[in-house]
XYZ file of C-alpha atoms in Angstrom:
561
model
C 32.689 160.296 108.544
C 29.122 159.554 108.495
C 26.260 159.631 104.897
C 23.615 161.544 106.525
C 22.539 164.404 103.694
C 19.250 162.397 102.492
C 20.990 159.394 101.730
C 19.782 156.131 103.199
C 21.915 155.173 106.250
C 24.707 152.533 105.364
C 27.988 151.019 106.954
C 30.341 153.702 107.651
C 33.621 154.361 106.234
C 36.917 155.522 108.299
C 39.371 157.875 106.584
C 43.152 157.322 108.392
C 45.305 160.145 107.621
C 49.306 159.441 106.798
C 51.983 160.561 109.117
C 53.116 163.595 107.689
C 56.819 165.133 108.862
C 56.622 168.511 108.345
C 59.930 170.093 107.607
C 59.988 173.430 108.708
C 63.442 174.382 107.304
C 63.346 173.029 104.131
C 61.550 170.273 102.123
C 61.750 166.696 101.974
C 61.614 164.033 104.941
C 63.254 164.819 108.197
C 64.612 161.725 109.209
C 64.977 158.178 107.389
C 61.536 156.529 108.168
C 61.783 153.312 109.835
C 60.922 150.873 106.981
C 64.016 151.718 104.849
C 66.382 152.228 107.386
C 68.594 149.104 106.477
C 67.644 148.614 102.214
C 71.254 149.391 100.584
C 70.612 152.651 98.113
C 71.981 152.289 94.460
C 72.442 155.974 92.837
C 71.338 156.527 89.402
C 70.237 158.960 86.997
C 66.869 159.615 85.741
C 68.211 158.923 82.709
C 69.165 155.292 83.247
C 67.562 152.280 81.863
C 66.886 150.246 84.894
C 67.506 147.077 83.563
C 65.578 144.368 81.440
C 63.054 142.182 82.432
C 64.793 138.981 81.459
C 67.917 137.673 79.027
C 67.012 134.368 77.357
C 69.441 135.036 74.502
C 73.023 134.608 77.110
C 76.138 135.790 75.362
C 75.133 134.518 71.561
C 73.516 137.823 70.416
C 75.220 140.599 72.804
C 74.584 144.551 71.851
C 78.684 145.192 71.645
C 77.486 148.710 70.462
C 75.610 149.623 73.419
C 76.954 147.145 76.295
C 77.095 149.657 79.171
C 73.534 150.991 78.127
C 72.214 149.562 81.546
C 75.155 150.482 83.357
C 74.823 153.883 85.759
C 76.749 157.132 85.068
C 77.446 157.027 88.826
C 79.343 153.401 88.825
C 78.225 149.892 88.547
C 77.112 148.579 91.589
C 77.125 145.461 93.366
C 74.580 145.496 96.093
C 71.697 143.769 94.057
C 74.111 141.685 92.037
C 73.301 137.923 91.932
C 75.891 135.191 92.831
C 75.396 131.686 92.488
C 77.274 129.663 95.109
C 76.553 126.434 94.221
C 79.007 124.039 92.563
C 78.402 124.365 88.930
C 81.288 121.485 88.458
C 79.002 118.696 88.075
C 76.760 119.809 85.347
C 77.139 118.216 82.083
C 75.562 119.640 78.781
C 74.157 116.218 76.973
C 73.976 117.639 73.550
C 75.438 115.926 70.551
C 74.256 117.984 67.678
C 76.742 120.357 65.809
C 77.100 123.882 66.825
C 76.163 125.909 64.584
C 78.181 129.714 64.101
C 76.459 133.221 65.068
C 75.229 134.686 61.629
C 77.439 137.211 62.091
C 80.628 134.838 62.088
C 79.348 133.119 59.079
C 81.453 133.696 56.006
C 78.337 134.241 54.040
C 75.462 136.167 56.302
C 74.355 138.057 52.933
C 74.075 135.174 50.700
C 72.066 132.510 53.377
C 69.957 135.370 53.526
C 69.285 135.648 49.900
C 68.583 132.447 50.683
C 66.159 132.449 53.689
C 64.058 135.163 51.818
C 63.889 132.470 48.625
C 62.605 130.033 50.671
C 60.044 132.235 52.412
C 62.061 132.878 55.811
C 61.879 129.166 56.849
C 63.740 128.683 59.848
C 62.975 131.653 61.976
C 60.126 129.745 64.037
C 62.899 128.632 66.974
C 65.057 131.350 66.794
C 64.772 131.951 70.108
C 65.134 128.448 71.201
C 68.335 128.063 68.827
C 69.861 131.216 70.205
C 69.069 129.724 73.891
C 71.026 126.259 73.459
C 74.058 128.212 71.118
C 74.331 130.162 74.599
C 74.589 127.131 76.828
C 76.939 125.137 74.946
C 79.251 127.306 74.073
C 79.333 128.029 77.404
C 79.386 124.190 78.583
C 82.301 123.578 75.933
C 84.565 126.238 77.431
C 83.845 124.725 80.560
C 84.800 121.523 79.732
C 87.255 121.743 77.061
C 85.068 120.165 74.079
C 87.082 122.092 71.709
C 90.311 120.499 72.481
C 89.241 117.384 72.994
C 86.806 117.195 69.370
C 89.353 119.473 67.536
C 87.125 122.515 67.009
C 88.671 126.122 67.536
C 92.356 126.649 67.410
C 94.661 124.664 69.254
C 96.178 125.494 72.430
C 100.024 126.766 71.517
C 102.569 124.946 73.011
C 105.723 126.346 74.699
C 108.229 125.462 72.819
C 111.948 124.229 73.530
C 114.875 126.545 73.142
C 117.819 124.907 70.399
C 120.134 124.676 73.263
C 119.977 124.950 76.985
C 121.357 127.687 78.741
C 123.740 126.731 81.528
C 123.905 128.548 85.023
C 127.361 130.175 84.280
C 126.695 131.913 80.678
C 126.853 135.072 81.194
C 123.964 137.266 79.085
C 125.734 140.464 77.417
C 122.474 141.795 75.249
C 119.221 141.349 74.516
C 117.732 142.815 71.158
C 113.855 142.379 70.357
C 112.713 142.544 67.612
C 111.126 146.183 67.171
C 114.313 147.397 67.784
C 116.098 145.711 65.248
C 113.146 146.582 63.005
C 114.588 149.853 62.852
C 118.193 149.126 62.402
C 119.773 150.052 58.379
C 123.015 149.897 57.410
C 122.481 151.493 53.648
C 125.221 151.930 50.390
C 126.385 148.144 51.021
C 127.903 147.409 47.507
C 128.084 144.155 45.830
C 129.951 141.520 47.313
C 133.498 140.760 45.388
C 134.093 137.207 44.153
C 137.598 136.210 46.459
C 137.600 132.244 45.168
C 135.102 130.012 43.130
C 134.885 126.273 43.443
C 132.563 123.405 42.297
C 130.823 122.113 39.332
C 127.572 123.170 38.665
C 124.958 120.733 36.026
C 122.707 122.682 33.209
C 119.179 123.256 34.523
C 116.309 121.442 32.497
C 113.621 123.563 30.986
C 111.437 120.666 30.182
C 110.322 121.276 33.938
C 109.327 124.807 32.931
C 106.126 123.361 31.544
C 105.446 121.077 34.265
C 101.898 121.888 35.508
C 98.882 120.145 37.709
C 97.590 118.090 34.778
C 101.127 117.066 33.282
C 102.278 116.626 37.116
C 105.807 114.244 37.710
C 106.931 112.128 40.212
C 109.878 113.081 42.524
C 112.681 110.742 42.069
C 114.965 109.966 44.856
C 118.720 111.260 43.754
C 121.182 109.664 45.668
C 123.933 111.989 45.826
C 126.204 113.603 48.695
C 125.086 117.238 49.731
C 127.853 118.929 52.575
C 127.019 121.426 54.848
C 130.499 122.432 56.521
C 130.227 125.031 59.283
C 132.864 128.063 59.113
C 135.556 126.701 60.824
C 135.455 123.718 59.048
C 136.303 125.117 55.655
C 139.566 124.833 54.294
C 139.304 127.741 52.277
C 137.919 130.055 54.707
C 140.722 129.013 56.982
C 143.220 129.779 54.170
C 141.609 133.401 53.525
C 141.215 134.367 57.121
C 145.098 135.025 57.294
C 144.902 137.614 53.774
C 141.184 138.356 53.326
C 138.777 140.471 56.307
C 137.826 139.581 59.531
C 134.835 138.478 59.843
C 134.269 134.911 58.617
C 130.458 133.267 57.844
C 128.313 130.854 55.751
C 125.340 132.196 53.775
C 123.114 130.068 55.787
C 124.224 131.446 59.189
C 124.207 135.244 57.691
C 120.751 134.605 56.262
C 119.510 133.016 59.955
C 120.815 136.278 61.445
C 119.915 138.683 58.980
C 115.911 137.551 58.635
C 116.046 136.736 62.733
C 113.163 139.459 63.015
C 111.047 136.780 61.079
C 111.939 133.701 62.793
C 109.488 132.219 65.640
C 111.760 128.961 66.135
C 115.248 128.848 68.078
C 118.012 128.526 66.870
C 121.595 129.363 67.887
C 125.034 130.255 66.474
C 128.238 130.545 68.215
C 130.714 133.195 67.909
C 134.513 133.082 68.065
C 136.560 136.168 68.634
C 140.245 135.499 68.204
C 141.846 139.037 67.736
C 140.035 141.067 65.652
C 138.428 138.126 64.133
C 135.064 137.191 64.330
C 134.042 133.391 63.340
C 130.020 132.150 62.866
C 129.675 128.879 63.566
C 126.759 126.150 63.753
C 126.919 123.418 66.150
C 128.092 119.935 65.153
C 124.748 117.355 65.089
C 121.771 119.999 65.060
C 119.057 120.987 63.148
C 120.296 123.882 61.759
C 120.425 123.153 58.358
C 116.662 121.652 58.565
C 113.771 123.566 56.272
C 111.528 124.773 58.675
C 107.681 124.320 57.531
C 104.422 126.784 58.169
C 106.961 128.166 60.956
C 104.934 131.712 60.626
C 101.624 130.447 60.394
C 98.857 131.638 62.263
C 98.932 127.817 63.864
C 102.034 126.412 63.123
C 101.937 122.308 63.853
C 101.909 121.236 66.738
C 104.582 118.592 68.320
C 102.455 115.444 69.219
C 104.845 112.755 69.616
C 105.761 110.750 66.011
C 102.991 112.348 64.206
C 103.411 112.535 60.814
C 103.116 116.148 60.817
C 105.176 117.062 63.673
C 107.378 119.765 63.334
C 110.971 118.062 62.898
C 109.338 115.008 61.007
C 108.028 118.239 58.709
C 111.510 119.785 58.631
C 112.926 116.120 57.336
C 110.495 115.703 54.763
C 111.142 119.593 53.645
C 114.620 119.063 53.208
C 114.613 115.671 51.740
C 112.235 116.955 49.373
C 114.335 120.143 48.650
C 117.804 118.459 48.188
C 116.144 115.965 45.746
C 114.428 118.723 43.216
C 117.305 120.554 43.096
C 119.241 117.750 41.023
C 116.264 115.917 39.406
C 115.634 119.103 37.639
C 119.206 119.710 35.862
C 120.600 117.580 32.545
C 122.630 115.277 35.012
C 124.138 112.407 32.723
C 127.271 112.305 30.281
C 126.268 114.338 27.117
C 125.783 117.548 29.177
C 129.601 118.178 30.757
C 129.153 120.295 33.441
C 130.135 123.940 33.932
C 133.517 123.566 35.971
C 134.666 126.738 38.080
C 138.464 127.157 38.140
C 138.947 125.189 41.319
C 137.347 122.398 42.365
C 135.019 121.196 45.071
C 136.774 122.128 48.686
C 134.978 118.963 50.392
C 135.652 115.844 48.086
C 137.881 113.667 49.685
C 139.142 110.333 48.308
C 137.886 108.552 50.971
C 134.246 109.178 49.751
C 132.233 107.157 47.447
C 129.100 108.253 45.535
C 128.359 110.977 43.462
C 128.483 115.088 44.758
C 125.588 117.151 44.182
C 125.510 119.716 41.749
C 127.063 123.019 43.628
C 129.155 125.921 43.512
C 130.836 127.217 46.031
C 131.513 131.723 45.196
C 133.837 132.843 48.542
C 132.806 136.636 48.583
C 133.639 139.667 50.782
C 132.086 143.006 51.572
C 132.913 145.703 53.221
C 130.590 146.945 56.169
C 132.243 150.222 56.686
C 134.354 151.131 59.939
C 136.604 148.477 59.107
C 134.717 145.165 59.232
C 134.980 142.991 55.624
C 133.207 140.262 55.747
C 133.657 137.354 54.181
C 131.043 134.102 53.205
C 130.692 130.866 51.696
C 127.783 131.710 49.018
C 126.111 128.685 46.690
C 124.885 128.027 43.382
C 122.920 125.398 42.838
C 122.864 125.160 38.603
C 123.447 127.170 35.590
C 121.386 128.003 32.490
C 121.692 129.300 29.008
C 119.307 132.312 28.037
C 118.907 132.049 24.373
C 121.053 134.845 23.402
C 123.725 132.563 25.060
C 125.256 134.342 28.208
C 125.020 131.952 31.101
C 122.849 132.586 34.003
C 123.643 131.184 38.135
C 120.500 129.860 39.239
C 119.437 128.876 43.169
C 117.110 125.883 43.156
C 114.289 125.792 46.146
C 111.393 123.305 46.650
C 108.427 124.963 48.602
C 106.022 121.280 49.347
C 102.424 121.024 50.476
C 101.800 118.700 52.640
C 98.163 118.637 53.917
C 96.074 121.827 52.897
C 93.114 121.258 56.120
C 95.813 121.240 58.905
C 98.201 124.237 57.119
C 95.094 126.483 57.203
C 95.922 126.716 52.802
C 94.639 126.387 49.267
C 94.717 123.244 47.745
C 97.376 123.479 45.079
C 95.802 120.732 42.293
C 92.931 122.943 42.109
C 94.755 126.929 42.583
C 98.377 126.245 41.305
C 97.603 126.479 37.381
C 94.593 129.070 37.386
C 95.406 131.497 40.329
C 99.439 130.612 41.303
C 99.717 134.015 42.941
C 97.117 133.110 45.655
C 99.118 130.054 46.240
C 102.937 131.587 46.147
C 100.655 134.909 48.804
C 99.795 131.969 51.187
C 103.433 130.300 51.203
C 104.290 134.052 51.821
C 102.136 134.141 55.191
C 102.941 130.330 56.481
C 106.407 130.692 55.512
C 107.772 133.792 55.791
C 111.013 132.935 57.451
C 111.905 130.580 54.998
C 111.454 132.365 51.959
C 113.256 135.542 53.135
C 115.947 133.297 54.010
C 116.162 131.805 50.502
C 116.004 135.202 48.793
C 119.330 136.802 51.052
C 121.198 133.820 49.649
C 120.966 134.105 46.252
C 121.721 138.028 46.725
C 124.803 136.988 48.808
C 125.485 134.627 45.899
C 124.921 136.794 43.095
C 122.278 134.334 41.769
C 120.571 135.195 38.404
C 117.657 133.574 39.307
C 115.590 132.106 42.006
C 113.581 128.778 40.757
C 110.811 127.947 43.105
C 109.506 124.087 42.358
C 106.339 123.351 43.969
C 105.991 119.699 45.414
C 102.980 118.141 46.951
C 102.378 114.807 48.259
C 101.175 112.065 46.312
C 98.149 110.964 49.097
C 98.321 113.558 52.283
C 98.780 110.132 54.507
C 102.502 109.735 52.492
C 105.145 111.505 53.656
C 107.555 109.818 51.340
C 106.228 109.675 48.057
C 106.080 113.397 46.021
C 105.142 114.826 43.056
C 106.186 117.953 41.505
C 102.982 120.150 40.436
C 104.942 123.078 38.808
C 107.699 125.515 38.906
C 108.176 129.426 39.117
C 111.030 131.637 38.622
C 111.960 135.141 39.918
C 114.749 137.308 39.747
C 116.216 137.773 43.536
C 115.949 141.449 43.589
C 112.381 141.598 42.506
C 111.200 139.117 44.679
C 112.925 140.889 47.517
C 111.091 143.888 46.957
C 107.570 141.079 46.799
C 108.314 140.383 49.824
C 109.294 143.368 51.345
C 112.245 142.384 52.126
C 115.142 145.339 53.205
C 118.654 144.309 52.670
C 119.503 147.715 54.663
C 117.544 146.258 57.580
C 119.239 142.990 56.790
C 123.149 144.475 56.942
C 121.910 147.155 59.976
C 121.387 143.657 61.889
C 124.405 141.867 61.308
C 126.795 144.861 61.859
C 124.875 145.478 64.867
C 125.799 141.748 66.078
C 129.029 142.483 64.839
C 129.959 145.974 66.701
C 128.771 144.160 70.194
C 130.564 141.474 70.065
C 133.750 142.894 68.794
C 134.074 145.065 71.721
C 134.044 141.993 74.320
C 137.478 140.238 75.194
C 138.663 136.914 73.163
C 136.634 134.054 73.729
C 133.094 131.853 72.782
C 129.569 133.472 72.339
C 126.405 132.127 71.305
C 123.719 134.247 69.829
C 120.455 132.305 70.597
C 116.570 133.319 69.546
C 114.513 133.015 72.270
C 111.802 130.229 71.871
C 108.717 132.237 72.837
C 109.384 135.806 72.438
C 110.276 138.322 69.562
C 113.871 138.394 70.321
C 117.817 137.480 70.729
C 120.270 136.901 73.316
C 123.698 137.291 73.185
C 125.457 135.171 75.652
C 129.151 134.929 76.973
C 129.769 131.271 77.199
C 132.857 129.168 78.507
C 135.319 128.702 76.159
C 134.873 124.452 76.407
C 131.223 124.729 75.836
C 130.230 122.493 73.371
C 133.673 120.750 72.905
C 132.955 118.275 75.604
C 129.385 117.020 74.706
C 130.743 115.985 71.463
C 133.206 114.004 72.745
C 131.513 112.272 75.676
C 128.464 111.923 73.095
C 128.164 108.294 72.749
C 128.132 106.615 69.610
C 124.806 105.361 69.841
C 123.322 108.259 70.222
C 124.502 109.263 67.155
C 123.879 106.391 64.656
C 120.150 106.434 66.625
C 120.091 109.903 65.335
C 121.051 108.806 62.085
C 119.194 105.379 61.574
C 115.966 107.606 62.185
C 116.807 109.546 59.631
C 118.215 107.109 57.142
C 114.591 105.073 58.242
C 112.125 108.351 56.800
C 114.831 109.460 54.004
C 117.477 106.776 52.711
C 118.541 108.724 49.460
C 119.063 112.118 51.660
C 120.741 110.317 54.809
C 123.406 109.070 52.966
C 124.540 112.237 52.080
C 124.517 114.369 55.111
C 127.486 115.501 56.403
């Protein structure tokens, strides 16, 4: 086209036209033009967001409300996706500085706000920048395992070791988990009937009732002889299994089985069925009778060698500490006689020197219905005097704190006199197991009371020196119901133990809880098992076992039997 109306003549200007495709049975182009033949085609709606322009912010601040906002209706796809190939395994993050949280997992966002607005919003200049390097080393840390290795985060949970191991030719007859059991109830169980009392049993001490963080005392070691005789072993049980029920226990093996649906450690009892008789036995030289410590906590401790705080060195210094509160708090001497039971203690031989613990021993029996009694060895640990004079059975326990940072708790010198229910709610939660356990005996045993003593350590790098920071007391049905604890739950579980294993043929069984998941096995073992590894158990072994022991805990060692 040429300027020629007037205008003065310049350079001319060509006009190209586009191809056009013409589409005479419909609209739209004809065929796919040449230039887009091979570009891959995403779908999407005209009502997507297409994407953003760039991220500096990585996974520190993420929109968890709206996180498939950029996502298409039709499907998220892959074709302009970006993948890094190159080996990302050499790249270190140099950064010593502290991490600091996301405001949002601060404990107090509102407050440090409060406080940013006092102080005229300092800090918000490199927010950007701050949000940037959060991003990259949390991301580097993962990669590398900084948290382990520094101790930040939670700790990795360990597998942990069944009680005993299971041998190729044990047969397994059940297994029960735990939401099942959950739902068992055996309801209308009456109280159990006193068959036999034994022991002597010292007055308990009320000057301890005013104990308290400022007016603390020291733990004193009490030599004196605690036994912990399985079923079998009992010469009274023995002696009532030819007139009195059929099924034969200890209240430490019924409360194991009854509170198993709170238990996260093995353990294992064995089961004889001679007849119609059932009899629940520990094993000889185990850790059954071992307090188990922060065994329900979120992070229980960990098993690192000979720590201080490993889990058995924890159980030892539970116990020892348990065993020794339970005398040091009664009027031991001779100007308080002691209450005497009409027969005495079962498991005093001549042969043994040193002074018996204060304990009596109530043999018991209930019936279960459908013609299982049962009958247990219950305790008492001491007796009281209310002030209108009728005598009281108490059960002694010891709950001990032994360093508040690692057990995730409150520190008890600074909680225990002004908020003690915030302390007893958190032994709840790290000790669950435990306390549940403690509560079914003194119901089997008919106790009066339950007397909780608290006992810390004297420095938190001391396992062996204690001091006692207070003491509680509860009556067992009340704290039952604190704990929501159901004793038709409890009896459902143990009858349903019973009924299975009553229906087998004559012989050995071992009811172990499985080390990692919510339940229990039931196992059909040979009728040897366990009779030879005692015997070809060398004696070294043995007084190894016991040395250890008697090296951590002389006054307790000494008495274990």
């Amino acid at each position: 086209m040429t300027l020629t109306d007037g205008a003065q003549s310049g350079p001319s200007t060509s006009f190209v036209a586009p191809v056009i495709q013409d589409n005479h049975t419909g609209w739209g182009p004809c065929e796919m033009p040449d230039q887009f033949r091979d570009m891959p085609y995403q779908p999407f709606s005209k009502g997507d967001r297409l994407g953003k322009i760039s991220d500096w912010t990585g996974a520190a601040f993420q929109d968890k409300k709206y996180a498939n906002k950029y996502t298409s209706q039709f499907g998220a796809g892959s074709q302009y996706a970006y993948y890094h190939d190159e080996d990302e395994s050499t790249f270190h993050l140099v950064d010593t500085t502290r991490v600091q949280k996301p405001p949002y997992q601060r404990g107090r966002f509102r407050a440090n706000q409060r406080n940013m607005r006092g102080r005229g919003g300092r800090g918000n200049h490199s927010g950007g920048m701050q949000a940037l390097g959060k991003g990259l080393k949390n991301r580097d840390r993962d990669r590398k395992g900084f948290n382990k290795k520094w101790g930040q985060g939670r700790p990795q949970i360990k597998i942990r070791d069944a009680s005993v191991t299971v041998k190729p030719d044990w047969v397994t007859i059940e297994e029960m988990d735990f939401p099942r059991l959950g739902k068992l109830s055996l309801p209308n169980i009456k109280e159990g009937e006193d068959v036999m009392c034994c022991g002597e049993l010292e007055y308990y001490d009320k000057v301890y009732d005013r104990v308290n963080v400022k007016n603390e005392k020291p733990l004193q070691s009490v030599n004196r002889i605690f036994h912990t005789v399985t079923t079998t072993d009992d010469p009274i049980i023995r002696k009532l299994s030819k007139t009195e029920g059929n099924v034969y226990a200890t209240d430490a093996i019924l409360a194991t089985i009854m509170c198993c649906t709170r238990s996260n450690y093995s353990w294992d009892i064995v089961i004889e069925k001679i007849g119609d008789k059932l009899f629940l036995d520990k094993r000889d030289n185990t850790e059954f009778d071992l307090l188990t410590v922060n065994e329900t906590s979120v992070e229980p401790p960990q098993d690192d060698g000979n720590s201080l705080n490993s889990p058995r060195n924890l159980a030892l210094e539970a116990t020892f500490i348990n065993h020794n509160f339970s005398q040091q708090v009664l009027r031991n001497g001779t100007a308080e006689p002691r209450y005497k039971f009409d027969n005495p203690n079962p498991f005093i031989s001549e042969e043994e020197e040193g002074e018996v613990a204060s304990v009596a021993y109530r043999y018991r029996k209930w019936d279960l219905g459908n013609g299982v009694v049962l009958v247990a060895r219950c305790e008492h640990d001491a007796v009281v005097q209310t002030p209108n004079g009728e005598l009281q059975y108490l059960s002694i326990k010891a709950l001990n704190e032994w360093d508040s940072k690692l057990a995730n708790g409150v520190e008890w010198r600074q909680k225990l006199d002004t908020q003690r229910g915030a302390v007893l709610a958190n032994e709840l939660r790290n000790n669950a197991c435990k306390l549940a356990k403690w509560t079914i005996q003194a119901l089997l045993a008919g106790s009066n009371q339950i007397k909780f003593g608290y006992v810390s350590r004297s420095h938190v790098r001391d396992n062996s020196k204690h001091v006692i920071l207070g003491t509680q007391q509860y009556k067992p049905h009340e704290f039952a119901t604190q704990i929501n604890l159901n004793m038709d739950n409890a009896w459902g579980i143990l009858r349903c133990i019973v009924d299975i294993v009553m229906k087998e043929k004559d012989g050995k069984y071992l009811i172990m809880k499985d080390p990692n998941k919510p339940m229990i096995r039931l196992y059909d073992i040979p009728d040897n098992t366990f009779e030879s590894d005692g015997d070809s158990e060398s004696e070294d072994d043995v007084v190894g076992d016991s040395n250890a022991f008697q090296t951590l805990y002389p006054p307790y060692a000494g008495g274990k039997h």
